[in-house]
């Protein structure tokens, strides 16, 4: 059993956030049975080729592949949440995912965020993405609950799943500029 976290020199908050992210994925993986891991792979078959998926024995290996495909990251575990919800594993959403992303958690700012086209406007599977920039007035900080609310609204407006709307970051100024990307097929 893990004891209290020891403070190490040179370990930053970004490092700790990454460790918590990996630990969250490991906990989910450990809780899934072999059959449930097979279901996770089935849900990912449109992203991971069959030959590659057959080599993945544990859910953590599938999650690593999803990280490589930029389907999940520290700020966006919606894809994993959707799979767990469809599998009926609300216990893992409640006990593992939500503590990692509590609604009042402040999201770190991306000061380099600039509207415009970038290399990430195309996903790893070759589909083009549209960028959605929201300007939010009257707020001083960005929390997970606000990101989730805007993601839900964009998904509803575009007629797509919430898991397809990707939060890309935000930048503070006199107001807050928030960047999301949405598969172009859903924004026509």
PDB file of C-alpha atoms in Angstrom:
ATOM      1  CA  UNK A   1       0.000   0.000   0.000  1.00  0.00           C
ATOM      2  CA  UNK A   2       1.311   3.431  -0.878  1.00  0.00           C
ATOM      3  CA  UNK A   3       2.319   5.668   1.970  1.00  0.00           C
ATOM      4  CA  UNK A   4       2.425   9.455   2.103  1.00  0.00           C
ATOM      5  CA  UNK A   5       3.970  11.108  -0.934  1.00  0.00           C
ATOM      6  CA  UNK A   6       7.560  12.078  -0.200  1.00  0.00           C
ATOM      7  CA  UNK A   7       8.745  15.455  -1.501  1.00  0.00           C
ATOM      8  CA  UNK A   8      11.640  15.186  -3.960  1.00  0.00           C
ATOM      9  CA  UNK A   9      13.711  18.079  -5.149  1.00  0.00           C
ATOM     10  CA  UNK A  10      13.234  18.834  -8.834  1.00  0.00           C
ATOM     11  CA  UNK A  11       9.747  17.293  -9.046  1.00  0.00           C
ATOM     12  CA  UNK A  12       7.336  19.911 -10.371  1.00  0.00           C
ATOM     13  CA  UNK A  13       3.555  20.200 -10.224  1.00  0.00           C
ATOM     14  CA  UNK A  14       3.513  19.208 -13.913  1.00  0.00           C
ATOM     15  CA  UNK A  15       5.436  16.031 -13.026  1.00  0.00           C
ATOM     16  CA  UNK A  16       3.001  15.250 -10.211  1.00  0.00           C
ATOM     17  CA  UNK A  17       0.007  15.826 -12.507  1.00  0.00           C
ATOM     18  CA  UNK A  18       1.537  13.388 -15.033  1.00  0.00           C
ATOM     19  CA  UNK A  19       2.169  10.799 -12.308  1.00  0.00           C
ATOM     20  CA  UNK A  20      -1.452  11.156 -11.105  1.00  0.00           C
ATOM     21  CA  UNK A  21      -2.678  10.727 -14.698  1.00  0.00           C
ATOM     22  CA  UNK A  22      -0.690   7.511 -15.177  1.00  0.00           C
ATOM     23  CA  UNK A  23      -1.717   6.251 -11.738  1.00  0.00           C
ATOM     24  CA  UNK A  24      -5.383   6.846 -12.648  1.00  0.00           C
ATOM     25  CA  UNK A  25      -5.004   4.816 -15.851  1.00  0.00           C
ATOM     26  CA  UNK A  26      -3.184   2.050 -13.962  1.00  0.00           C
ATOM     27  CA  UNK A  27      -5.955   1.863 -11.352  1.00  0.00           C
ATOM     28  CA  UNK A  28      -8.610   1.553 -14.055  1.00  0.00           C
ATOM     29  CA  UNK A  29      -6.568  -1.113 -15.846  1.00  0.00           C
ATOM     30  CA  UNK A  30      -6.106  -3.131 -12.648  1.00  0.00           C
ATOM     31  CA  UNK A  31      -9.860  -3.082 -11.957  1.00  0.00           C
ATOM     32  CA  UNK A  32     -10.857  -4.393 -15.393  1.00  0.00           C
ATOM     33  CA  UNK A  33     -11.241  -8.127 -15.974  1.00  0.00           C
ATOM     34  CA  UNK A  34      -9.854  -9.859 -19.074  1.00  0.00           C
ATOM     35  CA  UNK A  35     -13.339  -9.783 -20.609  1.00  0.00           C
ATOM     36  CA  UNK A  36     -13.712  -6.060 -19.885  1.00  0.00           C
ATOM     37  CA  UNK A  37     -10.258  -5.390 -21.370  1.00  0.00           C
ATOM     38  CA  UNK A  38     -11.427  -7.194 -24.521  1.00  0.00           C
ATOM     39  CA  UNK A  39     -14.452  -4.879 -24.592  1.00  0.00           C
ATOM     40  CA  UNK A  40     -12.172  -1.820 -24.265  1.00  0.00           C
ATOM     41  CA  UNK A  41     -10.192  -3.084 -27.277  1.00  0.00           C
ATOM     42  CA  UNK A  42     -13.447  -3.635 -29.168  1.00  0.00           C
ATOM     43  CA  UNK A  43     -14.489  -0.019 -28.542  1.00  0.00           C
ATOM     44  CA  UNK A  44     -11.078   1.078 -29.863  1.00  0.00           C
ATOM     45  CA  UNK A  45     -11.008  -1.119 -32.966  1.00  0.00           C
ATOM     46  CA  UNK A  46     -11.666   1.891 -35.213  1.00  0.00           C
ATOM     47  CA  UNK A  47      -8.431   3.420 -33.881  1.00  0.00           C
ATOM     48  CA  UNK A  48      -6.143   0.451 -33.233  1.00  0.00           C
ATOM     49  CA  UNK A  49      -5.658  -2.100 -36.037  1.00  0.00           C
ATOM     50  CA  UNK A  50      -6.731  -5.658 -35.166  1.00  0.00           C
ATOM     51  CA  UNK A  51      -3.205  -7.118 -35.340  1.00  0.00           C
ATOM     52  CA  UNK A  52      -1.892  -4.430 -32.982  1.00  0.00           C
ATOM     53  CA  UNK A  53      -4.875  -4.724 -30.621  1.00  0.00           C
ATOM     54  CA  UNK A  54      -4.380  -8.497 -30.288  1.00  0.00           C
ATOM     55  CA  UNK A  55      -0.884  -7.868 -28.899  1.00  0.00           C
ATOM     56  CA  UNK A  56      -2.243  -5.580 -26.167  1.00  0.00           C
ATOM     57  CA  UNK A  57      -2.923  -7.756 -23.139  1.00  0.00           C
ATOM     58  CA  UNK A  58      -3.852  -5.186 -20.490  1.00  0.00           C
ATOM     59  CA  UNK A  59      -6.045  -2.106 -20.596  1.00  0.00           C
ATOM     60  CA  UNK A  60      -3.053   0.082 -19.663  1.00  0.00           C
ATOM     61  CA  UNK A  61      -1.456  -0.921 -22.975  1.00  0.00           C
ATOM     62  CA  UNK A  62      -4.612   0.209 -24.782  1.00  0.00           C
ATOM     63  CA  UNK A  63      -4.533   3.496 -22.841  1.00  0.00           C
ATOM     64  CA  UNK A  64      -0.881   4.060 -23.828  1.00  0.00           C
ATOM     65  CA  UNK A  65      -1.877   3.561 -27.467  1.00  0.00           C
ATOM     66  CA  UNK A  66      -4.731   6.050 -27.010  1.00  0.00           C
ATOM     67  CA  UNK A  67      -2.236   8.562 -25.592  1.00  0.00           C
ATOM     68  CA  UNK A  68      -0.008   8.029 -28.642  1.00  0.00           C
ATOM     69  CA  UNK A  69      -3.043   8.580 -30.889  1.00  0.00           C
ATOM     70  CA  UNK A  70      -3.822  11.769 -28.907  1.00  0.00           C
ATOM     71  CA  UNK A  71      -7.276  10.431 -28.062  1.00  0.00           C
ATOM     72  CA  UNK A  72      -6.694  10.923 -24.319  1.00  0.00           C
ATOM     73  CA  UNK A  73      -4.406  13.113 -22.255  1.00  0.00           C
ATOM     74  CA  UNK A  74      -4.170  14.608 -18.772  1.00  0.00           C
ATOM     75  CA  UNK A  75      -6.864  17.161 -19.520  1.00  0.00           C
ATOM     76  CA  UNK A  76      -9.142  14.910 -21.560  1.00  0.00           C
ATOM     77  CA  UNK A  77     -10.199  11.495 -20.336  1.00  0.00           C
ATOM     78  CA  UNK A  78     -13.653  11.727 -21.913  1.00  0.00           C
ATOM     79  CA  UNK A  79     -12.948   8.856 -24.310  1.00  0.00           C
ATOM     80  CA  UNK A  80     -12.119   6.544 -21.391  1.00  0.00           C
ATOM     81  CA  UNK A  81     -15.135   7.828 -19.465  1.00  0.00           C
ATOM     82  CA  UNK A  82     -17.457   7.115 -22.407  1.00  0.00           C
ATOM     83  CA  UNK A  83     -16.133   3.535 -22.728  1.00  0.00           C
ATOM     84  CA  UNK A  84     -16.494   2.908 -18.984  1.00  0.00           C
ATOM     85  CA  UNK A  85     -20.007   4.332 -19.038  1.00  0.00           C
ATOM     86  CA  UNK A  86     -21.021   2.082 -21.943  1.00  0.00           C
ATOM     87  CA  UNK A  87     -19.514  -0.911 -20.097  1.00  0.00           C
ATOM     88  CA  UNK A  88     -21.569  -0.133 -17.008  1.00  0.00           C
ATOM     89  CA  UNK A  89     -18.521   0.666 -14.880  1.00  0.00           C
ATOM     90  CA  UNK A  90     -19.854   3.846 -13.269  1.00  0.00           C
ATOM     91  CA  UNK A  91     -17.969   2.754 -10.147  1.00  0.00           C
ATOM     92  CA  UNK A  92     -14.649   3.436 -11.906  1.00  0.00           C
ATOM     93  CA  UNK A  93     -15.905   6.765 -13.217  1.00  0.00           C
ATOM     94  CA  UNK A  94     -17.038   7.760  -9.722  1.00  0.00           C
ATOM     95  CA  UNK A  95     -14.147   6.320  -7.702  1.00  0.00           C
ATOM     96  CA  UNK A  96     -11.173   6.753 -10.051  1.00  0.00           C
ATOM     97  CA  UNK A  97     -11.823   9.271 -12.857  1.00  0.00           C
ATOM     98  CA  UNK A  98     -13.780  11.942 -10.982  1.00  0.00           C
ATOM     99  CA  UNK A  99     -11.251  12.291  -8.149  1.00  0.00           C
ATOM    100  CA  UNK A 100      -8.569  12.870 -10.800  1.00  0.00           C
ATOM    101  CA  UNK A 101     -10.667  15.552 -12.522  1.00  0.00           C
ATOM    102  CA  UNK A 102     -12.841  17.151  -9.819  1.00  0.00           C
ATOM    103  CA  UNK A 103     -15.200  19.842 -11.181  1.00  0.00           C
ATOM    104  CA  UNK A 104     -13.509  22.641  -9.226  1.00  0.00           C
ATOM    105  CA  UNK A 105      -9.971  21.738 -10.374  1.00  0.00           C
ATOM    106  CA  UNK A 106      -8.319  24.749 -11.943  1.00  0.00           C
ATOM    107  CA  UNK A 107      -7.063  24.062 -15.468  1.00  0.00           C
ATOM    108  CA  UNK A 108      -3.530  25.299 -16.255  1.00  0.00           C
ATOM    109  CA  UNK A 109      -3.335  28.158 -18.761  1.00  0.00           C
ATOM    110  CA  UNK A 110      -1.692  27.825 -22.186  1.00  0.00           C
ATOM    111  CA  UNK A 111      -0.141  31.299 -22.692  1.00  0.00           C
ATOM    112  CA  UNK A 112       1.006  30.411 -26.243  1.00  0.00           C
ATOM    113  CA  UNK A 113      -2.544  29.759 -27.481  1.00  0.00           C
ATOM    114  CA  UNK A 114      -3.203  31.734 -30.654  1.00  0.00           C
ATOM    115  CA  UNK A 115      -6.212  31.417 -32.955  1.00  0.00           C
ATOM    116  CA  UNK A 116      -5.316  30.018 -36.368  1.00  0.00           C
ATOM    117  CA  UNK A 117      -4.299  26.854 -38.184  1.00  0.00           C
ATOM    118  CA  UNK A 118      -1.672  24.576 -36.681  1.00  0.00           C
ATOM    119  CA  UNK A 119      -0.287  21.116 -37.394  1.00  0.00           C
ATOM    120  CA  UNK A 120      -2.653  19.551 -34.864  1.00  0.00           C
ATOM    121  CA  UNK A 121      -5.652  20.526 -36.976  1.00  0.00           C
ATOM    122  CA  UNK A 122      -5.509  17.061 -38.483  1.00  0.00           C
ATOM    123  CA  UNK A 123      -5.982  14.048 -36.262  1.00  0.00           C
ATOM    124  CA  UNK A 124      -3.811  10.934 -36.347  1.00  0.00           C
ATOM    125  CA  UNK A 125      -6.423   9.040 -38.334  1.00  0.00           C
ATOM    126  CA  UNK A 126      -6.293  11.654 -41.109  1.00  0.00           C
ATOM    127  CA  UNK A 127      -9.619  13.372 -40.394  1.00  0.00           C
ATOM    128  CA  UNK A 128      -9.559  17.133 -40.415  1.00  0.00           C
ATOM    129  CA  UNK A 129     -10.619  19.107 -37.354  1.00  0.00           C
ATOM    130  CA  UNK A 130     -12.341  22.446 -37.057  1.00  0.00           C
ATOM    131  CA  UNK A 131     -11.277  24.832 -34.341  1.00  0.00           C
ATOM    132  CA  UNK A 132     -13.794  26.473 -32.044  1.00  0.00           C
ATOM    133  CA  UNK A 133     -12.645  29.442 -30.001  1.00  0.00           C
ATOM    134  CA  UNK A 134     -14.853  30.737 -27.214  1.00  0.00           C
ATOM    135  CA  UNK A 135     -14.368  34.065 -25.477  1.00  0.00           C
ATOM    136  CA  UNK A 136     -15.575  34.014 -21.895  1.00  0.00           C
ATOM    137  CA  UNK A 137     -16.050  37.305 -20.072  1.00  0.00           C
ATOM    138  CA  UNK A 138     -16.284  37.790 -16.333  1.00  0.00           C
ATOM    139  CA  UNK A 139     -14.333  34.737 -15.210  1.00  0.00           C
ATOM    140  CA  UNK A 140     -10.929  34.869 -13.582  1.00  0.00           C
ATOM    141  CA  UNK A 141     -10.020  31.181 -13.706  1.00  0.00           C
ATOM    142  CA  UNK A 142     -10.890  28.090 -15.712  1.00  0.00           C
ATOM    143  CA  UNK A 143     -12.094  25.020 -13.852  1.00  0.00           C
ATOM    144  CA  UNK A 144     -12.958  21.516 -15.067  1.00  0.00           C
ATOM    145  CA  UNK A 145     -16.689  22.102 -14.615  1.00  0.00           C
ATOM    146  CA  UNK A 146     -16.555  25.108 -16.997  1.00  0.00           C
ATOM    147  CA  UNK A 147     -14.601  23.135 -19.609  1.00  0.00           C
ATOM    148  CA  UNK A 148     -17.085  20.258 -19.361  1.00  0.00           C
ATOM    149  CA  UNK A 149     -20.094  22.584 -19.694  1.00  0.00           C
ATOM    150  CA  UNK A 150     -18.703  24.241 -22.848  1.00  0.00           C
ATOM    151  CA  UNK A 151     -17.664  20.858 -24.292  1.00  0.00           C
ATOM    152  CA  UNK A 152     -21.230  19.581 -23.772  1.00  0.00           C
ATOM    153  CA  UNK A 153     -22.707  22.692 -25.385  1.00  0.00           C
ATOM    154  CA  UNK A 154     -20.423  22.419 -28.435  1.00  0.00           C
ATOM    155  CA  UNK A 155     -21.178  18.704 -28.810  1.00  0.00           C
ATOM    156  CA  UNK A 156     -24.896  19.438 -28.691  1.00  0.00           C
ATOM    157  CA  UNK A 157     -24.614  22.271 -31.230  1.00  0.00           C
ATOM    158  CA  UNK A 158     -22.539  20.147 -33.620  1.00  0.00           C
ATOM    159  CA  UNK A 159     -24.614  16.995 -33.170  1.00  0.00           C
ATOM    160  CA  UNK A 160     -21.627  14.949 -32.035  1.00  0.00           C
ATOM    161  CA  UNK A 161     -20.518  13.019 -28.977  1.00  0.00           C
ATOM    162  CA  UNK A 162     -18.899  14.907 -26.147  1.00  0.00           C
ATOM    163  CA  UNK A 163     -15.830  12.663 -26.444  1.00  0.00           C
ATOM    164  CA  UNK A 164     -15.165  14.010 -29.961  1.00  0.00           C
ATOM    165  CA  UNK A 165     -14.914  17.620 -28.762  1.00  0.00           C
ATOM    166  CA  UNK A 166     -11.310  18.099 -27.632  1.00  0.00           C
ATOM    167  CA  UNK A 167     -10.269  20.782 -25.168  1.00  0.00           C
ATOM    168  CA  UNK A 168      -7.007  22.270 -26.446  1.00  0.00           C
ATOM    169  CA  UNK A 169      -6.281  24.935 -23.859  1.00  0.00           C
ATOM    170  CA  UNK A 170      -7.064  28.475 -22.869  1.00  0.00           C
ATOM    171  CA  UNK A 171      -5.360  31.833 -22.458  1.00  0.00           C
ATOM    172  CA  UNK A 172      -6.154  34.591 -19.989  1.00  0.00           C
ATOM    173  CA  UNK A 173      -6.387  38.254 -20.869  1.00  0.00           C
ATOM    174  CA  UNK A 174      -9.157  40.738 -20.128  1.00  0.00           C
ATOM    175  CA  UNK A 175     -11.337  37.735 -20.933  1.00  0.00           C
ATOM    176  CA  UNK A 176     -10.562  34.040 -21.373  1.00  0.00           C
ATOM    177  CA  UNK A 177      -9.979  32.556 -24.838  1.00  0.00           C
ATOM    178  CA  UNK A 178     -10.812  28.821 -24.885  1.00  0.00           C
ATOM    179  CA  UNK A 179      -9.832  26.488 -27.744  1.00  0.00           C
ATOM    180  CA  UNK A 180     -11.686  23.282 -28.666  1.00  0.00           C
ATOM    181  CA  UNK A 181     -11.346  21.132 -31.773  1.00  0.00           C
ATOM    182  CA  UNK A 182     -14.152  19.150 -33.385  1.00  0.00           C
ATOM    183  CA  UNK A 183     -13.946  16.630 -36.252  1.00  0.00           C
ATOM    184  CA  UNK A 184     -14.801  18.594 -39.407  1.00  0.00           C
ATOM    185  CA  UNK A 185     -17.447  16.053 -40.462  1.00  0.00           C
ATOM    186  CA  UNK A 186     -19.524  17.282 -37.504  1.00  0.00           C
ATOM    187  CA  UNK A 187     -19.226  20.989 -38.266  1.00  0.00           C
ATOM    188  CA  UNK A 188     -20.421  21.151 -41.891  1.00  0.00           C
TER     189      UNK A 188
END
